Amino acid sequence: MIYLFDEYIDRGNEDEAQEKANIGRTPCTTRTPLVPMVNGSVVRSSDKLAIKTASPQSQKRFIEAFDIYSEAVVQQAANRDHKHIHSIQEYIEVRRQTIGAWPVFALIELDMNLPDEAVHHSAIEQLSVLAVEMIWVANVVARGDDNHNIITSVMLEKRPTFKGL
């Protein structure tokens, strides 16, 4: 569901991204004609399956992670609409949220019934941040959005010259 959501968001503007984010936040509500049936169906099906095995704490963590991710990709769509290019540090901070790793981590733990103390232990949090960094850095190579990638941010901020090319 997360990567289906991401595919739709990458193609849309801010309003379309917000519409998709609302579907993800309210999967069990009645669809309106504005909500595409396939998205709503996929989200509701995923939600129903997850609830069967997920502990209340893991459901809560997934919802929190997905909300943060949703807000970040809606902001990314807004930035794309306005042709905003982030500084290097801004890009890194945004990309940590838009890569979708945090909700995926929450999905992995759904049936584990882990207490918050374990998930939020400093060692686990540090390892998670490092994993997210590795995922988004690897994704830079495949990223096709000219205004939302680290290379564009570096070129704009540092203005490197390439003599001899």
PDB file of C-alpha atoms in Angstrom:
ATOM      1  CA  MET A   1       0.000   0.000   0.000  1.00  0.00           C
ATOM      2  CA  ILE A   2       2.797   2.444   0.882  1.00  0.00           C
ATOM      3  CA  TYR A   3       4.529   2.138  -2.454  1.00  0.00           C
ATOM      4  CA  LEU A   4       1.252   2.226  -4.400  1.00  0.00           C
ATOM      5  CA  PHE A   5       0.511   5.451  -2.540  1.00  0.00           C
ATOM      6  CA  ASP A   6       3.993   6.733  -3.389  1.00  0.00           C
ATOM      7  CA  GLU A   7       3.495   6.007  -7.104  1.00  0.00           C
ATOM      8  CA  TYR A   8       0.308   8.073  -7.204  1.00  0.00           C
ATOM      9  CA  ILE A   9       1.834  10.910  -5.188  1.00  0.00           C
ATOM     10  CA  ASP A  10       4.896  11.173  -7.426  1.00  0.00           C
ATOM     11  CA  ARG A  11       2.655  11.888 -10.414  1.00  0.00           C
ATOM     12  CA  GLY A  12       0.261  14.334  -8.805  1.00  0.00           C
ATOM     13  CA  ASN A  13       0.076  17.888  -7.640  1.00  0.00           C
ATOM     14  CA  GLU A  14      -0.421  19.029  -4.046  1.00  0.00           C
ATOM     15  CA  ASP A  15      -4.230  18.710  -4.121  1.00  0.00           C
ATOM     16  CA  GLU A  16      -4.074  15.194  -5.564  1.00  0.00           C
ATOM     17  CA  ALA A  17      -1.437  14.232  -3.012  1.00  0.00           C
ATOM     18  CA  GLN A  18      -3.615  15.536  -0.196  1.00  0.00           C
ATOM     19  CA  GLU A  19      -6.589  13.580  -1.518  1.00  0.00           C
ATOM     20  CA  LYS A  20      -4.527  10.355  -1.527  1.00  0.00           C
ATOM     21  CA  ALA A  21      -3.192  11.116   1.957  1.00  0.00           C
ATOM     22  CA  ASN A  22      -6.745  11.495   3.216  1.00  0.00           C
ATOM     23  CA  ILE A  23      -7.603   8.058   1.804  1.00  0.00           C
ATOM     24  CA  GLY A  24      -4.686   6.566   3.734  1.00  0.00           C
ATOM     25  CA  ARG A  25      -5.724   8.287   6.951  1.00  0.00           C
ATOM     26  CA  THR A  26      -9.372   7.230   6.763  1.00  0.00           C
ATOM     27  CA  PRO A  27      -9.430   3.799   5.096  1.00  0.00           C
ATOM     28  CA  CYS A  28     -12.696   2.632   6.656  1.00  0.00           C
ATOM     29  CA  THR A  29     -14.824   5.655   5.797  1.00  0.00           C
ATOM     30  CA  THR A  30     -17.302   5.683   2.970  1.00  0.00           C
ATOM     31  CA  ARG A  31     -15.807   6.708  -0.328  1.00  0.00           C
ATOM     32  CA  THR A  32     -16.997   9.828  -2.074  1.00  0.00           C
ATOM     33  CA  PRO A  33     -17.015  10.096  -5.874  1.00  0.00           C
ATOM     34  CA  LEU A  34     -13.751  12.055  -5.580  1.00  0.00           C
ATOM     35  CA  VAL A  35     -11.920   9.103  -4.027  1.00  0.00           C
ATOM     36  CA  PRO A  36     -10.643   6.617  -6.603  1.00  0.00           C
ATOM     37  CA  MET A  37     -12.083   3.168  -5.925  1.00  0.00           C
ATOM     38  CA  VAL A  38      -8.834   1.246  -6.374  1.00  0.00           C
ATOM     39  CA  ASN A  39      -6.941   3.318  -3.793  1.00  0.00           C
ATOM     40  CA  GLY A  40      -9.689   3.156  -1.230  1.00  0.00           C
ATOM     41  CA  SER A  41     -10.117  -0.589  -1.794  1.00  0.00           C
ATOM     42  CA  VAL A  42      -6.415  -1.324  -1.459  1.00  0.00           C
ATOM     43  CA  VAL A  43      -6.122   0.749   1.706  1.00  0.00           C
ATOM     44  CA  ARG A  44      -9.211  -0.800   3.292  1.00  0.00           C
ATOM     45  CA  SER A  45      -8.079  -4.338   2.383  1.00  0.00           C
ATOM     46  CA  SER A  46      -4.608  -3.717   3.795  1.00  0.00           C
ATOM     47  CA  ASP A  47      -6.072  -2.213   6.927  1.00  0.00           C
ATOM     48  CA  LYS A  48      -8.440  -5.144   7.520  1.00  0.00           C
ATOM     49  CA  LEU A  49      -5.629  -7.683   7.091  1.00  0.00           C
ATOM     50  CA  ALA A  50      -3.255  -5.786   9.364  1.00  0.00           C
ATOM     51  CA  ILE A  51      -5.789  -5.420  12.163  1.00  0.00           C
ATOM     52  CA  LYS A  52      -6.176  -9.217  12.347  1.00  0.00           C
ATOM     53  CA  THR A  53      -2.590  -9.704  13.540  1.00  0.00           C
ATOM     54  CA  ALA A  54      -1.402  -6.293  14.723  1.00  0.00           C
ATOM     55  CA  SER A  55      -1.101  -5.385  18.365  1.00  0.00           C
ATOM     56  CA  PRO A  56      -2.711  -2.103  19.455  1.00  0.00           C
ATOM     57  CA  GLN A  57       0.740  -0.558  20.035  1.00  0.00           C
ATOM     58  CA  SER A  58       2.037  -1.551  16.601  1.00  0.00           C
ATOM     59  CA  GLN A  59      -1.143  -0.234  14.956  1.00  0.00           C
ATOM     60  CA  LYS A  60      -0.626   3.070  16.757  1.00  0.00           C
ATOM     61  CA  ARG A  61       3.016   3.255  15.645  1.00  0.00           C
ATOM     62  CA  PHE A  62       2.062   2.468  12.039  1.00  0.00           C
ATOM     63  CA  ILE A  63      -0.628   5.162  11.983  1.00  0.00           C
ATOM     64  CA  GLU A  64       1.799   7.706  13.436  1.00  0.00           C
ATOM     65  CA  ALA A  65       4.535   6.759  10.930  1.00  0.00           C
ATOM     66  CA  PHE A  66       2.111   6.784   7.993  1.00  0.00           C
ATOM     67  CA  ASP A  67       0.731  10.192   9.023  1.00  0.00           C
ATOM     68  CA  ILE A  68       4.240  11.687   9.128  1.00  0.00           C
ATOM     69  CA  TYR A  69       5.050  10.080   5.782  1.00  0.00           C
ATOM     70  CA  SER A  70       1.767  11.326   4.266  1.00  0.00           C
ATOM     71  CA  GLU A  71       2.384  14.885   5.424  1.00  0.00           C
ATOM     72  CA  ALA A  72       5.923  14.762   4.029  1.00  0.00           C
ATOM     73  CA  VAL A  73       4.906  13.523   0.573  1.00  0.00           C
ATOM     74  CA  VAL A  74       2.100  16.089   0.369  1.00  0.00           C
ATOM     75  CA  GLN A  75       4.699  18.758   1.173  1.00  0.00           C
ATOM     76  CA  GLN A  76       6.986  17.232  -1.460  1.00  0.00           C
ATOM     77  CA  ALA A  77       4.175  17.560  -4.022  1.00  0.00           C
ATOM     78  CA  ALA A  78       3.657  21.190  -2.989  1.00  0.00           C
ATOM     79  CA  ASN A  79       7.387  21.821  -3.371  1.00  0.00           C
ATOM     80  CA  ARG A  80       7.277  20.198  -6.805  1.00  0.00           C
ATOM     81  CA  ASP A  81       4.310  22.418  -7.790  1.00  0.00           C
ATOM     82  CA  HIS A  82       6.242  25.522  -6.745  1.00  0.00           C
ATOM     83  CA  LYS A  83       9.567  24.263  -8.182  1.00  0.00           C
ATOM     84  CA  HIS A  84      11.148  24.620  -4.725  1.00  0.00           C
ATOM     85  CA  ILE A  85      14.640  23.165  -4.430  1.00  0.00           C
ATOM     86  CA  HIS A  86      15.810  22.304  -0.924  1.00  0.00           C
ATOM     87  CA  SER A  87      19.155  23.090   0.618  1.00  0.00           C
ATOM     88  CA  ILE A  88      21.259  19.977   1.217  1.00  0.00           C
ATOM     89  CA  GLN A  89      20.236  19.746   4.891  1.00  0.00           C
ATOM     90  CA  GLU A  90      16.556  20.369   4.092  1.00  0.00           C
ATOM     91  CA  TYR A  91      16.666  17.682   1.410  1.00  0.00           C
ATOM     92  CA  ILE A  92      18.152  15.138   3.823  1.00  0.00           C
ATOM     93  CA  GLU A  93      15.530  15.909   6.468  1.00  0.00           C
ATOM     94  CA  VAL A  94      12.656  15.720   3.974  1.00  0.00           C
ATOM     95  CA  ARG A  95      13.957  12.589   2.280  1.00  0.00           C
ATOM     96  CA  ARG A  96      14.184  10.727   5.591  1.00  0.00           C
ATOM     97  CA  GLN A  97      10.408  11.053   5.768  1.00  0.00           C
ATOM     98  CA  THR A  98       9.423  10.723   2.085  1.00  0.00           C
ATOM     99  CA  ILE A  99      11.323   7.501   1.409  1.00  0.00           C
ATOM    100  CA  GLY A 100       8.567   5.525   3.162  1.00  0.00           C
ATOM    101  CA  ALA A 101      10.874   3.467   5.361  1.00  0.00           C
ATOM    102  CA  TRP A 102       9.320   4.431   8.704  1.00  0.00           C
ATOM    103  CA  PRO A 103       5.859   3.054   7.879  1.00  0.00           C
ATOM    104  CA  VAL A 104       7.495  -0.070   6.435  1.00  0.00           C
ATOM    105  CA  PHE A 105       9.436  -0.583   9.667  1.00  0.00           C
ATOM    106  CA  ALA A 106       6.132  -0.278  11.538  1.00  0.00           C
ATOM    107  CA  LEU A 107       4.568  -2.878   9.214  1.00  0.00           C
ATOM    108  CA  ILE A 108       7.398  -5.319   9.890  1.00  0.00           C
ATOM    109  CA  GLU A 109       6.673  -5.237  13.613  1.00  0.00           C
ATOM    110  CA  LEU A 110       2.859  -5.481  13.355  1.00  0.00           C
ATOM    111  CA  ASP A 111       2.572  -9.004  14.757  1.00  0.00           C
ATOM    112  CA  MET A 112       5.444  -8.711  17.260  1.00  0.00           C
ATOM    113  CA  ASN A 113       3.616  -6.932  20.094  1.00  0.00           C
ATOM    114  CA  LEU A 114       6.730  -4.909  20.944  1.00  0.00           C
ATOM    115  CA  PRO A 115       6.505  -2.429  23.808  1.00  0.00           C
ATOM    116  CA  ASP A 116       7.273   1.221  23.067  1.00  0.00           C
ATOM    117  CA  GLU A 117      10.336   1.000  25.332  1.00  0.00           C
ATOM    118  CA  ALA A 118      11.917  -1.556  22.986  1.00  0.00           C
ATOM    119  CA  VAL A 119      11.046   0.225  19.746  1.00  0.00           C
ATOM    120  CA  HIS A 120      12.153   3.604  21.078  1.00  0.00           C
ATOM    121  CA  HIS A 121      15.356   2.379  22.716  1.00  0.00           C
ATOM    122  CA  SER A 122      18.234   4.624  21.623  1.00  0.00           C
ATOM    123  CA  ALA A 123      20.172   1.763  19.984  1.00  0.00           C
ATOM    124  CA  ILE A 124      17.146   0.711  17.914  1.00  0.00           C
ATOM    125  CA  GLU A 125      16.398   4.303  16.945  1.00  0.00           C
ATOM    126  CA  GLN A 126      20.005   4.899  15.868  1.00  0.00           C
ATOM    127  CA  LEU A 127      20.036   1.724  13.776  1.00  0.00           C
ATOM    128  CA  SER A 128      16.714   2.680  12.220  1.00  0.00           C
ATOM    129  CA  VAL A 129      18.001   6.128  11.248  1.00  0.00           C
ATOM    130  CA  LEU A 130      21.085   4.545   9.662  1.00  0.00           C
ATOM    131  CA  ALA A 131      18.900   2.102   7.732  1.00  0.00           C
ATOM    132  CA  VAL A 132      16.716   4.964   6.483  1.00  0.00           C
ATOM    133  CA  GLU A 133      19.833   6.869   5.390  1.00  0.00           C
ATOM    134  CA  MET A 134      21.060   3.850   3.426  1.00  0.00           C
ATOM    135  CA  ILE A 135      17.661   3.421   1.755  1.00  0.00           C
ATOM    136  CA  TRP A 136      17.295   7.014   0.597  1.00  0.00           C
ATOM    137  CA  VAL A 137      20.925   7.274  -0.529  1.00  0.00           C
ATOM    138  CA  ALA A 138      20.515   4.098  -2.612  1.00  0.00           C
ATOM    139  CA  ASN A 139      17.288   5.526  -4.022  1.00  0.00           C
ATOM    140  CA  VAL A 140      19.015   8.721  -5.211  1.00  0.00           C
ATOM    141  CA  VAL A 141      20.434   6.817  -8.161  1.00  0.00           C
ATOM    142  CA  ALA A 142      16.964   5.824  -9.387  1.00  0.00           C
ATOM    143  CA  ARG A 143      15.179   9.088  -8.565  1.00  0.00           C
ATOM    144  CA  GLY A 144      13.832  10.881 -11.635  1.00  0.00           C
ATOM    145  CA  ASP A 145      12.518  14.125 -10.112  1.00  0.00           C
ATOM    146  CA  ASP A 146      14.892  16.905 -11.189  1.00  0.00           C
ATOM    147  CA  ASN A 147      13.859  19.289  -8.416  1.00  0.00           C
ATOM    148  CA  HIS A 148      13.724  16.751  -5.592  1.00  0.00           C
ATOM    149  CA  ASN A 149      17.060  14.991  -5.431  1.00  0.00           C
ATOM    150  CA  ILE A 150      20.307  15.471  -3.581  1.00  0.00           C
ATOM    151  CA  ILE A 151      22.364  16.147  -6.726  1.00  0.00           C
ATOM    152  CA  THR A 152      20.223  19.180  -7.612  1.00  0.00           C
ATOM    153  CA  SER A 153      20.477  20.446  -4.034  1.00  0.00           C
ATOM    154  CA  VAL A 154      24.277  20.055  -4.005  1.00  0.00           C
ATOM    155  CA  MET A 155      24.640  21.725  -7.407  1.00  0.00           C
ATOM    156  CA  LEU A 156      22.486  24.673  -6.349  1.00  0.00           C
ATOM    157  CA  GLU A 157      23.988  25.149  -2.897  1.00  0.00           C
ATOM    158  CA  LYS A 158      27.672  24.418  -3.558  1.00  0.00           C
ATOM    159  CA  ARG A 159      27.870  25.444  -7.228  1.00  0.00           C
ATOM    160  CA  PRO A 160      30.713  23.054  -8.023  1.00  0.00           C
ATOM    161  CA  THR A 161      32.771  23.499 -11.157  1.00  0.00           C
ATOM    162  CA  PHE A 162      33.950  20.549 -13.151  1.00  0.00           C
ATOM    163  CA  LYS A 163      37.120  21.538 -14.959  1.00  0.00           C
ATOM    164  CA  GLY A 164      38.436  19.133 -17.500  1.00  0.00           C
ATOM    165  CA  LEU A 165      35.060  17.679 -18.472  1.00  0.00           C
TER     166      LEU A 165
END
